[in-house]
Amino acid sequence: MTKACIAEKIHVTTGFSLKESADMLETTFSIIKSTLEAGENIRITGFGNFEVKQKHDRRGRNPHTGETIRISARKVLTFKPSTILRHAINRQP
């Protein structure tokens, strides 16, 4: 599903114009993106949690040469779906 498809569904469901629906979607994604860039976590009840985690430096290995390499520290984004979403996906009551 693309952003255009989501905007279309918002348009059909709410009755807002397609332009307004697309703008709302872009604004929502912009807020989520800036919040995550700031290192804050997002919890959406009934949907799930987006969490920014810090990974430390670690040693790795190049699988082709077997050479030991250093993997630098970085941030990773994780998503954990809520129980409600997991049950909906698996069709469990």
mmCIF file of C-alpha atoms in Angstrom:
data_model
loop_
_atom_site.group_PDB
_atom_site.id
_atom_site.type_symbol
_atom_site.label_atom_id
_atom_site.label_comp_id
_atom_site.label_asym_id
_atom_site.label_seq_id
_atom_site.Cartn_x
_atom_site.Cartn_y
_atom_site.Cartn_z
ATOM 1 C CA MET A 1 0.000 0.000 0.000
ATOM 2 C CA THR A 2 1.320 3.429 -0.915
ATOM 3 C CA LYS A 3 0.805 6.852 0.640
ATOM 4 C CA ALA A 4 -1.520 7.683 -2.266
ATOM 5 C CA CYS A 5 -3.665 4.632 -1.437
ATOM 6 C CA ILE A 6 -3.817 5.623 2.230
ATOM 7 C CA ALA A 7 -4.751 9.208 1.298
ATOM 8 C CA GLU A 8 -7.507 7.838 -0.961
ATOM 9 C CA LYS A 9 -8.878 5.689 1.893
ATOM 10 C CA ILE A 10 -8.845 8.735 4.209
ATOM 11 C CA HIS A 11 -10.691 10.704 1.503
ATOM 12 C CA VAL A 12 -13.362 8.005 1.072
ATOM 13 C CA THR A 13 -13.773 7.372 4.813
ATOM 14 C CA THR A 14 -13.857 10.955 6.090
ATOM 15 C CA GLY A 15 -15.218 12.902 3.151
ATOM 16 C CA PHE A 16 -12.305 15.349 3.200
ATOM 17 C CA SER A 17 -10.969 16.325 -0.207
ATOM 18 C CA LEU A 18 -8.168 14.218 -1.636
ATOM 19 C CA LYS A 19 -5.772 17.164 -1.239
ATOM 20 C CA GLU A 20 -6.738 17.632 2.432
ATOM 21 C CA SER A 21 -6.388 13.903 3.051
ATOM 22 C CA ALA A 22 -2.926 13.822 1.469
ATOM 23 C CA ASP A 23 -1.875 16.896 3.479
ATOM 24 C CA MET A 24 -3.064 15.299 6.749
ATOM 25 C CA LEU A 25 -1.155 12.129 5.939
ATOM 26 C CA GLU A 26 2.032 14.057 5.071
ATOM 27 C CA THR A 27 1.713 16.102 8.278
ATOM 28 C CA THR A 28 1.256 12.945 10.345
ATOM 29 C CA PHE A 29 4.308 11.283 8.781
ATOM 30 C CA SER A 30 6.330 14.471 9.243
ATOM 31 C CA ILE A 31 5.477 14.579 12.961
ATOM 32 C CA ILE A 32 6.361 10.894 13.380
ATOM 33 C CA LYS A 33 9.641 11.339 11.500
ATOM 34 C CA SER A 34 10.753 14.419 13.456
ATOM 35 C CA THR A 35 9.841 12.769 16.769
ATOM 36 C CA LEU A 36 11.888 9.665 15.931
ATOM 37 C CA GLU A 37 14.801 11.776 14.646
ATOM 38 C CA ALA A 38 14.838 13.494 18.041
ATOM 39 C CA GLY A 39 15.304 10.069 19.633
ATOM 40 C CA GLU A 40 11.858 9.953 21.214
ATOM 41 C CA ASN A 41 9.670 6.857 21.144
ATOM 42 C CA ILE A 42 6.125 6.799 19.784
ATOM 43 C CA ARG A 43 3.298 4.760 21.302
ATOM 44 C CA ILE A 44 0.069 4.498 19.317
ATOM 45 C CA THR A 45 -2.583 2.719 21.360
ATOM 46 C CA GLY A 46 -4.123 -0.191 19.490
ATOM 47 C CA PHE A 47 -1.380 -0.096 16.842
ATOM 48 C CA GLY A 48 2.083 -0.421 18.373
ATOM 49 C CA ASN A 49 5.306 1.200 19.560
ATOM 50 C CA PHE A 50 8.105 2.728 17.516
ATOM 51 C CA GLU A 51 11.308 2.760 19.535
ATOM 52 C CA VAL A 52 14.724 4.232 18.724
ATOM 53 C CA LYS A 53 17.483 2.047 20.154
ATOM 54 C CA GLN A 54 21.199 2.775 20.381
ATOM 55 C CA LYS A 55 23.526 0.053 19.135
ATOM 56 C CA HIS A 56 27.096 0.151 20.443
ATOM 57 C CA ASP A 57 30.336 -0.439 18.535
ATOM 58 C CA ARG A 58 30.985 -4.098 17.957
ATOM 59 C CA ARG A 59 33.291 -6.417 16.136
ATOM 60 C CA GLY A 60 32.061 -8.169 13.041
ATOM 61 C CA ARG A 61 33.517 -10.335 10.327
ATOM 62 C CA ASN A 62 33.636 -9.906 6.584
ATOM 63 C CA PRO A 63 32.031 -13.147 5.331
ATOM 64 C CA HIS A 64 34.058 -13.144 2.092
ATOM 65 C CA THR A 65 37.535 -12.642 3.539
ATOM 66 C CA GLY A 66 37.054 -13.648 7.166
ATOM 67 C CA GLU A 67 38.687 -10.345 8.160
ATOM 68 C CA THR A 68 37.600 -8.826 11.473
ATOM 69 C CA ILE A 69 35.986 -5.407 11.071
ATOM 70 C CA ARG A 70 34.585 -2.780 13.419
ATOM 71 C CA ILE A 71 30.884 -2.035 13.073
ATOM 72 C CA SER A 72 30.283 1.525 14.242
ATOM 73 C CA ALA A 73 27.662 2.604 16.755
ATOM 74 C CA ARG A 74 24.321 3.586 15.310
ATOM 75 C CA LYS A 75 20.666 4.070 16.088
ATOM 76 C CA VAL A 76 18.062 1.597 14.876
ATOM 77 C CA LEU A 77 14.312 1.883 14.692
ATOM 78 C CA THR A 78 12.205 -0.982 15.989
ATOM 79 C CA PHE A 79 8.456 -1.522 15.833
ATOM 80 C CA LYS A 80 6.526 -3.725 18.205
ATOM 81 C CA PRO A 81 2.870 -4.234 17.270
ATOM 82 C CA SER A 82 0.234 -4.010 19.978
ATOM 83 C CA THR A 83 -1.633 -7.086 21.124
ATOM 84 C CA ILE A 84 -4.770 -5.737 19.438
ATOM 85 C CA LEU A 85 -2.971 -5.444 16.089
ATOM 86 C CA ARG A 86 -1.363 -8.880 16.422
ATOM 87 C CA HIS A 87 -4.747 -10.446 17.169
ATOM 88 C CA ALA A 88 -6.367 -8.599 14.241
ATOM 89 C CA ILE A 89 -3.659 -9.834 11.866
ATOM 90 C CA ASN A 90 -4.027 -13.382 13.148
ATOM 91 C CA ARG A 91 -7.832 -13.083 13.380
ATOM 92 C CA GLN A 92 -7.899 -13.996 17.040
ATOM 93 C CA PRO A 93 -10.806 -12.657 19.090
#
